[in-house]
Tab-separated table of C-alpha atoms in Angstrom:
chain	number	residue	atom	x	y	z
L	370	MET	CA	-17.047	161.968	70.936
L	371	LYS	CA	-16.692	158.790	68.862
L	372	LYS	CA	-13.132	158.364	70.143
L	373	ILE	CA	-14.338	158.507	73.756
L	374	TYR	CA	-17.086	155.989	72.936
L	375	TYR	CA	-14.590	153.584	71.366
L	376	LEU	CA	-12.258	153.971	74.358
L	377	LEU	CA	-15.090	153.128	76.729
L	378	ILE	CA	-16.043	150.074	74.682
L	379	SER	CA	-12.399	148.948	74.542
L	380	GLY	CA	-12.025	149.398	78.300
L	381	ALA	CA	-15.203	147.405	78.957
L	382	CYS	CA	-13.960	144.627	76.689
L	383	LEU	CA	-10.591	144.584	78.444
L	384	LEU	CA	-12.266	144.308	81.854
L	385	GLN	CA	-14.493	141.530	80.560
L	386	GLN	CA	-11.476	139.657	79.161
L	387	THR	CA	-9.611	140.076	82.451
L	388	GLY	CA	-12.582	138.686	84.373
L	389	GLN	CA	-12.903	135.794	81.948
L	390	ALA	CA	-9.199	135.032	82.379
L	391	GLN	CA	-9.762	134.630	86.112
L	392	SER	CA	-12.949	132.556	85.792
L	393	TRP	CA	-12.661	128.902	86.872
L	394	LYS	CA	-8.955	129.171	87.657
L	395	PRO	CA	-8.296	126.673	90.522
L	396	PHE	CA	-5.705	128.921	92.188
L	397	ARG	CA	-4.844	132.613	91.823
L	398	GLN	CA	-1.855	134.674	92.879
L	399	GLY	CA	-2.055	136.767	96.034
L	400	LEU	CA	-4.637	134.562	97.779
L	401	ILE	CA	-4.283	132.096	100.659
L	402	TYR	CA	-6.286	128.866	100.338
L	403	ALA	CA	-7.335	126.685	103.280
L	404	TYR	CA	-8.387	123.019	103.201
L	405	GLN	CA	-9.448	120.375	105.711
L	406	VAL	CA	-9.871	116.644	105.349
L	407	SER	CA	-13.485	115.893	104.428
L	408	ASN	CA	-15.589	115.046	107.521
L	409	ALA	CA	-12.701	116.138	109.756
L	410	THR	CA	-13.213	116.883	113.439
L	411	ALA	CA	-13.000	120.436	114.761
L	412	SER	CA	-9.507	119.769	116.138
L	413	SER	CA	-8.066	118.826	112.741
L	414	GLU	CA	-5.289	120.872	111.212
L	415	THR	CA	-6.213	123.239	108.392
L	416	HIS	CA	-3.807	122.986	105.457
L	417	THR	CA	-2.945	126.360	103.911
L	418	LEU	CA	-1.238	127.001	100.581
L	419	ARG	CA	-0.706	129.728	98.002
L	420	VAL	CA	0.795	130.425	94.596
L	421	ASP	CA	4.373	131.498	95.288
L	422	SER	CA	5.428	132.490	91.781
L	423	ALA	CA	4.199	132.650	88.201
L	424	TYR	CA	5.855	132.672	84.791
L	425	VAL	CA	5.142	132.051	81.103
L	426	THR	CA	6.773	129.185	79.172
L	427	THR	CA	8.194	129.516	75.667
L	428	GLY	CA	5.120	127.618	74.448
L	429	GLY	CA	2.831	130.311	75.870
L	430	ASP	CA	1.532	128.426	78.920
L	431	SER	CA	1.011	130.347	82.148
L	432	VAL	CA	2.499	128.471	85.127
L	433	TYR	CA	1.650	129.044	88.789
L	434	THR	CA	3.902	127.286	91.308
L	435	PHE	CA	2.843	126.420	94.866
L	436	ASN	CA	4.917	127.044	97.974
L	437	ARG	CA	7.474	124.292	98.662
L	438	MET	CA	6.952	122.299	101.817
L	439	MET	CA	8.183	119.623	104.206
L	440	ARG	CA	6.390	116.285	103.793
L	441	ARG	CA	6.268	113.308	106.110
L	442	ALA	CA	8.447	110.405	105.006
L	443	PRO	CA	6.654	107.310	103.615
L	444	GLU	CA	4.906	104.912	105.972
L	445	GLY	CA	7.346	103.015	108.189
L	446	ASP	CA	9.440	106.171	108.698
L	447	ARG	CA	6.747	108.625	109.744
L	448	ALA	CA	8.844	110.360	112.406
L	449	ASN	CA	10.908	112.026	109.690
L	450	PHE	CA	10.219	114.748	107.137
L	451	TYR	CA	11.826	115.679	103.841
L	452	LYS	CA	11.790	118.693	101.513
L	453	SER	CA	9.413	118.460	98.554
L	454	ARG	CA	8.498	120.742	95.655
L	455	ASN	CA	4.988	119.258	95.680
L	456	ASN	CA	2.188	120.671	97.811
L	457	LEU	CA	-1.252	119.233	98.541
L	458	PHE	CA	-2.385	119.285	94.902
L	459	GLY	CA	0.977	119.046	93.160
L	460	SER	CA	3.815	121.417	92.413
L	461	ARG	CA	2.181	123.797	89.952
L	462	LEU	CA	-0.863	124.801	87.932
L	463	GLU	CA	-0.529	125.194	84.148
L	464	TRP	CA	-2.960	127.102	81.941
L	465	ARG	CA	-3.018	128.052	78.262
L	466	PRO	CA	-4.502	131.586	77.928
L	467	GLY	CA	-7.568	131.616	75.742
L	468	THR	CA	-8.655	128.161	76.930
L	469	SER	CA	-10.498	126.810	79.963
L	470	ASP	CA	-8.130	123.861	80.460
L	471	TYR	CA	-6.151	123.708	83.718
L	472	ARG	CA	-3.489	121.110	84.554
L	473	LEU	CA	-2.390	120.293	88.095
L	474	VAL	CA	1.111	118.839	87.801
L	475	VAL	CA	2.835	116.537	90.296
L	476	ASN	CA	6.637	116.357	90.114
L	477	LEU	CA	8.614	113.142	90.381
L	478	ASP	CA	9.019	112.403	94.119
L	479	PRO	CA	11.385	109.413	94.608
L	480	THR	CA	11.342	109.698	98.417
L	481	ALA	CA	7.603	108.981	98.451
L	482	GLY	CA	7.965	106.411	95.682
L	483	GLN	CA	5.802	108.437	93.289
L	484	GLY	CA	6.290	109.379	89.652
L	485	ALA	CA	5.218	112.538	87.852
L	486	THR	CA	1.550	112.852	86.929
L	487	THR	CA	-0.975	115.391	85.653
L	488	LEU	CA	-4.674	116.028	86.318
L	489	LEU	CA	-6.467	117.946	83.544
L	490	LEU	CA	-9.547	119.947	84.601
L	491	ARG	CA	-12.016	121.322	82.024
L	492	PRO	CA	-14.829	123.106	83.886
L	493	ARG	CA	-16.359	124.936	80.882
L	494	VAL	CA	-16.983	122.049	78.504
L	495	ALA	CA	-20.539	120.876	77.878
L	496	VAL	CA	-22.083	118.905	80.737
L	497	GLY	CA	-21.643	115.196	80.047
L	498	THR	CA	-18.331	115.640	78.174
L	499	THR	CA	-15.625	113.043	78.931
L	500	TRP	CA	-11.874	113.497	78.399
L	501	THR	CA	-8.543	111.948	79.341
L	502	ALA	CA	-7.532	113.620	82.621
L	503	GLY	CA	-4.287	111.762	83.377
L	504	GLN	CA	-1.904	109.202	81.895
L	505	ASN	CA	0.019	107.871	84.890
L	506	PRO	CA	-2.178	106.053	85.728
L	507	LEU	CA	-4.779	106.442	82.974
L	508	VAL	CA	-7.773	108.393	84.300
L	509	THR	CA	-10.753	109.805	82.427
L	510	ALA	CA	-12.962	112.655	83.667
L	511	THR	CA	-16.567	113.665	83.032
L	512	LEU	CA	-18.186	117.025	83.733
L	513	THR	CA	-21.271	115.736	85.534
L	514	SER	CA	-22.860	119.083	86.468
L	515	ARG	CA	-22.451	122.845	86.414
L	516	THR	CA	-25.010	124.645	88.566
L	517	LEU	CA	-25.472	127.727	90.729
L	518	GLN	CA	-24.978	126.821	94.401
L	519	SER	CA	-24.450	128.438	97.816
L	520	PHE	CA	-21.439	127.459	99.943
L	521	GLY	CA	-18.584	128.763	102.086
L	522	SER	CA	-18.256	130.822	105.272
L	523	PRO	CA	-19.453	133.514	104.930
L	524	THR	CA	-21.977	132.013	102.501
L	525	VAL	CA	-21.564	132.981	98.851
L	526	THR	CA	-23.378	131.925	95.686
L	527	ASP	CA	-21.462	130.934	92.565
L	528	SER	CA	-21.458	128.567	89.614
L	529	LEU	CA	-19.965	125.172	90.600
L	530	ALA	CA	-18.597	122.542	88.237
L	531	THR	CA	-18.511	118.920	89.413
L	532	ILE	CA	-15.973	116.648	87.688
L	533	THR	CA	-16.131	112.896	88.320
L	534	LEU	CA	-13.004	110.818	87.660
L	535	SER	CA	-13.016	107.221	86.459
L	536	ASN	CA	-11.313	106.122	89.702
L	537	GLY	CA	-14.339	107.330	91.683
L	538	GLN	CA	-12.830	110.586	92.940
L	539	VAL	CA	-14.754	113.867	92.616
L	540	VAL	CA	-13.398	117.378	91.964
L	541	ARG	CA	-15.527	120.477	92.631
L	542	LEU	CA	-14.532	123.828	91.159
L	543	SER	CA	-16.025	127.304	91.667
L	544	ARG	CA	-15.993	129.907	88.916
L	545	ARG	CA	-14.800	132.655	91.301
L	546	TYR	CA	-13.356	130.828	94.319
L	547	GLY	CA	-11.267	128.098	92.716
L	548	LEU	CA	-10.790	124.518	93.830
L	549	LEU	CA	-13.445	123.618	96.437
L	550	ALA	CA	-12.842	119.880	96.828
L	551	ALA	CA	-10.396	117.292	95.492
L	552	THR	CA	-8.372	114.281	96.523
L	553	GLU	CA	-4.774	114.925	97.533
L	554	LEU	CA	-2.632	114.410	94.425
L	555	VAL	CA	0.590	113.714	96.321
L	556	TYR	CA	0.204	110.621	98.481
L	557	PRO	CA	2.587	110.578	101.475
L	558	TYR	CA	1.612	107.049	102.538
L	559	ALA	CA	0.317	103.825	101.060
L	560	GLY	CA	-3.407	103.248	101.429
L	561	ALA	CA	-6.514	105.326	100.796
L	562	SER	CA	-5.965	108.906	99.667
L	563	LYS	CA	-7.599	111.797	101.539
L	564	GLN	CA	-10.381	114.016	100.222
L	565	TYR	CA	-9.854	117.703	101.042
L	566	VAL	CA	-12.491	120.445	101.051
L	567	GLN	CA	-12.068	124.206	101.110
L	568	SER	CA	-12.681	125.296	104.722
L	569	GLN	CA	-12.416	129.065	104.162
L	570	LEU	CA	-12.917	131.282	101.147
L	571	PRO	CA	-9.622	132.264	99.473
L	572	ALA	CA	-8.368	135.570	100.864
L	573	PRO	CA	-5.387	137.947	100.604
L	574	LEU	CA	-3.015	138.199	103.573
L	575	LEU	CA	-4.844	141.019	105.384
L	576	GLN	CA	-8.166	139.149	105.238
L	577	SER	CA	-6.797	135.731	106.229
L	578	ALA	CA	-6.034	134.047	109.563
L	579	TYR	CA	-2.405	135.178	109.026
L	580	SER	CA	-3.330	138.882	108.933
L	581	PRO	CA	-0.926	141.020	111.012
L	582	LEU	CA	-3.873	143.242	111.955
L	583	ALA	CA	-5.563	140.225	113.553
L	584	LEU	CA	-2.482	138.594	115.108
L	585	PHE	CA	-1.327	141.907	116.653
L	586	ASP	CA	-4.369	143.868	117.774
L	587	MET	CA	-3.129	145.672	120.892
L	588	GLN	CA	-3.577	149.144	122.338
L	589	ALA	CA	-1.532	151.355	124.657
L	590	GLY	CA	-1.885	150.151	128.228
L	591	ASP	CA	-2.527	146.497	127.371
L	592	GLU	CA	-0.563	144.073	129.555
L	593	ILE	CA	0.622	140.580	128.590
L	594	GLY	CA	2.174	138.125	131.044
L	595	TYR	CA	4.319	135.124	130.045
L	596	VAL	CA	5.737	132.255	132.087
L	597	GLU	CA	8.821	130.278	131.050
L	598	GLU	CA	9.943	126.967	132.552
L	599	PRO	CA	13.185	125.518	131.157
L	600	PHE	CA	12.896	121.841	130.257
L	601	SER	CA	13.990	119.406	132.934
L	602	TYR	CA	14.536	115.671	132.431
L	603	GLY	CA	13.548	115.161	136.064
L	604	GLY	CA	10.062	116.554	135.465
L	605	LEU	CA	10.361	119.447	137.945
L	606	PRO	CA	11.720	122.748	136.623
L	607	CYS	CA	14.827	124.274	138.167
L	608	SER	CA	13.402	127.760	137.706
L	609	ARG	CA	10.394	129.716	136.527
L	610	THR	CA	10.522	133.149	134.879
L	611	TYR	CA	7.602	135.607	134.846
L	612	THR	CA	7.732	138.313	132.181
L	613	LEU	CA	5.280	141.206	131.960
L	614	ARG	CA	4.992	143.276	128.780
L	615	ARG	CA	3.085	146.558	128.654
L	616	ILE	CA	2.232	148.240	125.348
L	617	LYS	CA	3.300	151.893	125.281
L	618	SER	CA	2.244	152.973	121.793
L	619	ARG	CA	0.740	151.769	118.527
L	620	GLN	CA	1.358	153.277	115.098
L	621	GLN	CA	-0.088	152.042	111.806
L	622	THR	CA	1.216	153.263	108.451
L	623	ALA	CA	0.345	152.250	104.900
L	624	ASP	CA	2.720	149.284	104.978
L	625	SER	CA	3.483	148.453	108.621
L	626	LEU	CA	2.171	148.166	112.178
L	627	VAL	CA	4.590	149.274	114.911
L	628	TYR	CA	4.353	148.886	118.690
L	629	THR	CA	6.658	150.053	121.450
L	630	PHE	CA	6.545	148.326	124.831
L	631	GLN	CA	8.135	148.001	128.262
L	632	GLU	CA	9.085	144.637	129.691
L	633	GLN	CA	10.400	143.263	132.970
L	634	SER	CA	11.122	139.730	134.221
L	635	ARG	CA	11.366	137.999	137.584
L	636	THR	CA	12.997	134.558	137.956
L	637	GLU	CA	12.243	132.146	140.787
L	638	THR	CA	14.773	129.362	141.416
L	639	PHE	CA	13.839	126.202	143.285
L	640	SER	CA	15.529	123.574	145.406
L	641	VAL	CA	15.117	120.599	143.062
L	642	PRO	CA	17.437	117.559	142.916
L	643	GLY	CA	19.836	117.908	140.005
L	644	CYS	CA	19.545	121.709	139.873
L	645	ASN	CA	22.538	123.748	140.967
L	646	ASN	CA	20.557	126.857	141.803
L	647	THR	CA	20.596	129.318	144.624
L	648	VAL	CA	17.013	129.381	145.869
L	649	GLY	CA	15.440	132.816	145.627
L	650	ASN	CA	14.046	135.551	143.356
L	651	THR	CA	15.918	137.695	140.860
L	652	LEU	CA	14.235	140.842	139.534
L	653	GLY	CA	15.421	142.033	136.144
L	654	PRO	CA	15.586	145.640	134.914
L	655	VAL	CA	12.789	147.413	133.055
L	656	THR	CA	13.645	147.380	129.361
L	657	GLY	CA	12.117	148.972	126.291
L	658	GLY	CA	11.252	147.167	123.085
L	659	ARG	CA	9.836	147.546	119.600
L	660	LEU	CA	7.610	145.188	117.624
L	661	ALA	CA	7.009	145.842	113.924
L	662	VAL	CA	5.140	143.758	111.360
L	663	SER	CA	4.799	144.324	107.618
L	664	LEU	CA	1.255	144.663	106.292
L	665	ARG	CA	2.473	143.559	102.851
L	666	THR	CA	4.421	140.401	103.750
L	667	GLY	CA	3.457	139.699	107.366
L	668	GLN	CA	7.130	139.489	108.353
L	669	LEU	CA	7.752	140.245	112.022
L	670	GLN	CA	10.569	142.136	113.737
L	671	VAL	CA	11.055	142.249	117.509
L	672	ASN	CA	13.735	144.678	118.696
L	673	ARG	CA	15.034	144.851	115.095
L	674	ALA	CA	15.564	141.059	114.977
L	675	ILE	CA	13.597	139.339	112.202
L	676	SER	CA	11.378	136.421	113.232
L	677	ASN	CA	11.384	133.528	110.754
L	678	ALA	CA	7.990	132.206	111.857
L	679	LEU	CA	5.490	134.545	110.234
L	680	PRO	CA	3.649	134.127	107.964
L	681	MET	CA	4.649	130.619	106.786
L	682	LEU	CA	1.851	128.346	105.572
L	683	SER	CA	1.533	124.551	105.948
L	684	GLY	CA	4.873	122.839	105.497
L	685	GLU	CA	6.757	125.984	104.471
L	686	TYR	CA	10.244	126.097	105.933
L	687	ARG	CA	13.077	128.512	106.589
L	688	LEU	CA	16.501	128.113	108.142
L	689	ALA	CA	16.316	128.732	111.890
L	690	SER	CA	20.015	128.245	112.634
L	691	SER	CA	23.019	126.332	111.372
L	692	THR	CA	25.987	125.490	113.579
L	693	GLY	CA	28.319	122.908	112.068
L	694	ASN	CA	26.273	119.799	111.392
L	695	ASP	CA	23.350	120.977	113.534
L	696	GLN	CA	20.954	122.555	111.054
L	697	ARG	CA	17.497	123.553	112.253
L	698	LEU	CA	14.437	124.526	110.233
L	699	ILE	CA	11.347	126.345	111.406
L	700	VAL	CA	8.339	124.840	109.652
L	701	GLY	CA	4.753	126.062	109.307
L	702	MET	CA	2.180	123.646	110.748
L	703	GLY	CA	-0.895	125.247	109.186
L	704	LEU	CA	-3.852	126.448	111.243
L	705	LEU	CA	-4.642	124.577	114.456
L	706	SER	CA	-7.977	124.846	116.253
L	707	GLY	CA	-7.494	126.979	119.352
L	708	ASN	CA	-8.011	125.686	122.861
L	709	SER	CA	-10.609	127.789	124.666
L	710	SER	CA	-9.192	126.810	128.096
L	711	GLY	CA	-6.693	129.086	129.814
L	712	CYS	CA	-5.800	132.351	128.106
L	713	PHE	CA	-5.141	130.954	124.628
L	714	GLY	CA	-8.699	131.500	123.436
L	715	PRO	CA	-10.679	129.830	120.640
L	716	GLY	CA	-10.258	130.204	116.887
L	717	LEU	CA	-7.641	129.166	114.355
L	718	GLN	CA	-4.012	129.596	115.364
L	719	PRO	CA	-1.061	129.718	112.930
L	720	ALA	CA	1.472	127.285	114.419
L	721	TYR	CA	5.164	126.596	113.801
L	722	GLN	CA	7.584	123.804	114.680
L	723	ILE	CA	11.354	123.381	114.891
L	724	MET	CA	12.815	120.414	112.962
L	725	TYR	CA	16.345	119.038	113.268
L	726	ARG	CA	18.372	117.494	110.463
L	727	THR	CA	19.090	113.809	111.018
L	728	SER	CA	20.714	112.975	107.672
L	729	THR	CA	21.486	114.555	104.321
L	730	ALA	CA	17.811	114.769	103.350
L	731	MET	CA	15.768	113.961	106.448
L	732	TYR	CA	14.595	116.099	109.371
L	733	THR	CA	12.785	115.174	112.575
L	734	LEU	CA	10.793	116.854	115.330
L	735	GLY	CA	13.398	115.620	117.814
L	736	LEU	CA	12.947	114.806	121.480
L	737	ASP	CA	10.291	116.534	123.531
L	738	ALA	CA	13.036	118.676	125.027
L	739	LEU	CA	13.867	120.034	121.594
L	740	ALA	CA	10.458	120.037	119.889
L	741	TRP	CA	10.008	123.766	120.317
L	742	GLN	CA	6.694	125.094	119.023
L	743	GLN	CA	5.212	128.532	118.555
L	744	ALA	CA	1.664	129.703	117.899
L	745	PHE	CA	-0.221	132.952	117.408
L	746	SER	CA	-3.944	133.649	117.833
L	747	SER	CA	-5.985	135.719	115.402
L	748	SER	CA	-8.920	135.718	117.867
L	749	LEU	CA	-6.860	137.299	120.692
L	750	GLY	CA	-4.498	139.501	118.705
L	751	LEU	CA	-1.867	139.509	121.463
L	752	GLY	CA	0.956	138.003	119.417
L	753	GLU	CA	2.735	134.859	120.583
L	754	LEU	CA	0.674	132.396	122.639
L	755	TYR	CA	3.399	129.915	123.428
L	756	GLY	CA	6.918	129.059	122.367
L	757	SER	CA	9.834	129.510	124.671
L	758	LYS	CA	7.277	131.304	126.882
L	759	SER	CA	3.600	130.601	127.529
L	760	LEU	CA	0.838	133.214	127.786
L	761	GLN	CA	-0.585	133.134	131.336
L	762	TYR	CA	-2.143	136.563	131.875
L	763	TYR	CA	-3.444	139.522	129.941
L	764	SER	CA	-5.388	142.709	130.576
L	765	ARG	CA	-6.475	144.564	127.474
L	766	THR	CA	-9.017	147.076	126.187
L	767	ARG	CA	-11.161	146.794	123.081
L	768	GLY	CA	-13.415	149.788	122.616
L	769	THR	CA	-14.612	150.641	126.110
L	770	ALA	CA	-14.523	147.055	127.441
L	771	LEU	CA	-11.685	145.828	129.643
L	772	THR	CA	-10.929	142.097	129.440
L	773	THR	CA	-8.601	140.149	131.702
L	774	CYS	CA	-7.528	136.516	131.804
L	775	GLY	CA	-5.413	134.787	134.403
L	776	SER	CA	-4.106	136.317	137.605
L	777	ARG	CA	-1.846	139.357	137.831
L	778	ALA	CA	-0.693	138.285	141.295
L	779	SER	CA	2.403	136.480	139.955
L	780	PHE	CA	3.335	139.609	137.970
L	781	GLY	CA	2.489	142.083	140.765
L	782	THR	CA	6.062	143.286	141.361
L	783	LEU	CA	6.762	143.847	137.637
L	784	LEU	CA	6.432	147.226	135.899
L	785	PRO	CA	4.860	148.675	139.053
L	786	THR	CA	4.552	152.320	138.127
L	787	HIS	CA	4.160	152.662	134.337
L	788	LYS	CA	5.199	156.320	133.930
L	789	ALA	CA	4.136	157.736	137.269
L	790	THR	CA	4.939	161.299	136.225
L	791	THR	CA	2.343	161.174	133.404
L	792	ALA	CA	-0.733	159.747	135.140
L	793	PRO	CA	-2.316	162.250	137.563
L	794	ALA	CA	-1.920	161.568	141.276
L	795	PHE	CA	-5.071	160.850	143.285
L	796	GLN	CA	-6.381	159.941	146.723
L	797	VAL	CA	-9.369	157.852	147.847
L	798	PHE	CA	-11.607	158.565	150.854
L	799	PRO	CA	-12.897	157.235	153.139
L	800	ASN	CA	-10.485	154.295	153.050
L	801	PRO	CA	-11.295	151.756	154.434
L	802	THR	CA	-15.093	151.901	154.384
L	803	SER	CA	-18.134	149.655	154.185
L	804	ALA	CA	-19.850	152.045	151.734
L	805	ASN	CA	-18.847	153.748	148.497
L	806	MET	CA	-15.588	155.694	148.132
L	807	THR	CA	-14.686	158.904	146.332
L	808	LEU	CA	-11.561	159.235	144.214
L	809	GLN	CA	-10.150	162.770	144.094
L	810	LEU	CA	-7.609	163.642	141.373
L	811	ALA	CA	-4.844	166.172	141.981
L	812	THR	CA	-5.193	167.464	138.408
L	813	ALA	CA	-7.710	167.062	135.600
L	814	VAL	CA	-7.403	163.813	133.653
L	815	PRO	CA	-6.336	163.834	130.000
L	816	ALA	CA	-8.594	162.530	127.232
L	817	GLY	CA	-8.982	158.769	126.999
L	818	SER	CA	-8.321	158.044	130.704
L	819	ARG	CA	-9.984	155.084	132.422
L	820	LEU	CA	-10.485	154.112	136.051
L	821	VAL	CA	-10.287	150.371	136.710
L	822	LEU	CA	-11.104	148.504	139.908
L	823	LEU	CA	-9.259	145.189	140.339
L	824	ASP	CA	-9.857	142.554	142.986
L	825	ALA	CA	-7.098	140.867	145.016
L	826	VAL	CA	-6.126	138.486	142.187
L	827	GLY	CA	-6.080	141.130	139.452
L	828	ARG	CA	-9.518	140.595	137.910
L	829	CYS	CA	-11.435	143.631	136.704
L	830	VAL	CA	-14.651	144.037	138.715
L	831	TRP	CA	-15.588	147.518	137.512
L	832	GLN	CA	-14.292	150.154	135.127
L	833	THR	CA	-15.347	153.480	133.630
L	834	THR	CA	-14.066	155.974	131.062
L	835	LEU	CA	-13.478	159.429	132.536
L	836	ALA	CA	-14.561	162.633	130.882
L	837	THR	CA	-11.759	164.966	129.805
L	838	GLY	CA	-10.979	167.329	132.682
L	839	GLN	CA	-12.805	165.243	135.305
L	840	THR	CA	-11.325	165.478	138.823
L	841	GLN	CA	-13.671	163.390	140.979
L	842	VAL	CA	-15.079	159.862	140.564
L	843	LEU	CA	-17.368	157.690	142.701
L	844	LEU	CA	-16.051	154.156	143.388
L	845	PRO	CA	-19.157	151.895	143.750
L	846	LEU	CA	-17.917	149.536	146.474
L	847	GLN	CA	-21.094	149.259	148.537
L	848	GLU	CA	-22.313	146.156	146.665
L	849	LYS	CA	-18.860	144.554	146.417
L	850	ALA	CA	-17.606	141.764	148.675
L	851	ALA	CA	-15.426	142.719	151.615
L	852	GLY	CA	-11.698	142.605	150.940
L	853	LEU	CA	-8.770	144.402	149.320
L	854	TYR	CA	-9.046	146.067	145.909
L	855	VAL	CA	-6.781	148.128	143.652
L	856	ALA	CA	-8.009	151.376	142.080
L	857	GLN	CA	-5.947	151.957	138.928
L	858	LEU	CA	-5.994	155.073	136.762
L	859	ARG	CA	-4.853	154.397	133.189
L	860	THR	CA	-4.167	157.129	130.644
L	861	ALA	CA	-4.222	156.784	126.855
L	862	ASP	CA	-0.403	156.833	126.570
L	863	GLY	CA	-0.098	153.672	128.671
L	864	SER	CA	0.867	155.298	131.969
L	865	ALA	CA	-0.938	154.463	135.208
L	866	ARG	CA	-1.165	155.060	138.943
L	867	ALA	CA	-2.644	152.630	141.442
L	868	LEU	CA	-3.795	152.729	145.052
L	869	GLN	CA	-4.936	149.890	147.332
L	870	VAL	CA	-8.367	150.305	148.922
L	871	GLN	CA	-10.230	148.151	151.466
L	872	LYS	CA	-13.946	147.332	151.598
L	873	LEU	CA	-15.117	146.513	155.125
L	874	PRO	CA	-17.896	143.980	155.841
């Protein structure tokens, strides 16, 4: 019995030591941190960073390195970017186990004209204690307060340490949530430095704005419509391509989220000066596809091809392509505030940018024709918002609610039948009529089937979930405006049948 008691005491002590080791640490592995410039507007970019790796030095220090990033060149050359080991608050965090001293270290950065420097943080010393925080230049720090406060979104309560530097800057540190506010330690330009504040609580991948479960939250039967217009120096596009994607299935395992889909495109070509096109429409074949995303890393595959975009944080970069001297990088732009107009929706959007190498060390965004961007929305969950294609239409189900945005009219000839052999056939009578109609099914509907009524431009004006085995449904048209409508039966596997009906005045 004594042995069990001692084991319990030892385990409790170990847990307490582990918790103490995490207390006051500015940054921790496995979490994504988000910062905005103090007093920033809602449209400002949110800077995201994380600890990429950790190791122990021969002297016993624990070292946590931040993700490398692209930085803007110094003032006077702001169109260009260069690779830097430093992030917003330096290149790494150093900590000696058994102490409460944390050092943020900035590497030598000749391109920005900055030398190496260190900022020493001591959040657990007695209030009023002063120490030397940095040598280049000489800076002293004083712990001015340590109190229990509420902050964050969602609101949390924790002990906060406020450290005031001799140069007037202020650092705020939470016992559990790390660095809350500090001045950028790596200055990209001459002039006043920027104060950054934590805009979201630190979170692991699946609880962050980069979560695959938020960026890809689709169900069987959801439709997504994209429009692509190749760049034209004359201002008018030579062609326009409409692509409709329909989700067929969704499967979630312990480590991945997998979708299958059907897709079809239609290209319109125009008579525009400088375009050597034959005016007309070209309808492409119906193709199948697969989209898979890792729940551990966030890495995306579309039709077995790996996408380099996700889930890079602010300034992170990967090789997009390299052909001879033309080397391109895809670079994370952080979180941008979503535009609620159109179908893009509100909320934070992870965004990415292509950069082109202009010299041995410098890269640029290039001309507008080449400045390809890509963004995803965690509020919509439909995947890519814009890039080579732009989201223009969607129809999707969450719970029992059907939501549409944009018009399906431009995509009307694409994927017309789903899998017509799966969805039950039906007829509607009387059609046309000025009153209600009755929909009669040839066979009983399977579980999870829905009946949707769309107006002439593809907007949902009514919908209902059918009971398993149901064969007859009332279409409530009596109160609807006169005109043409589409009655669409959608089954849980993504198949559908549709029939046009007419409401008389």
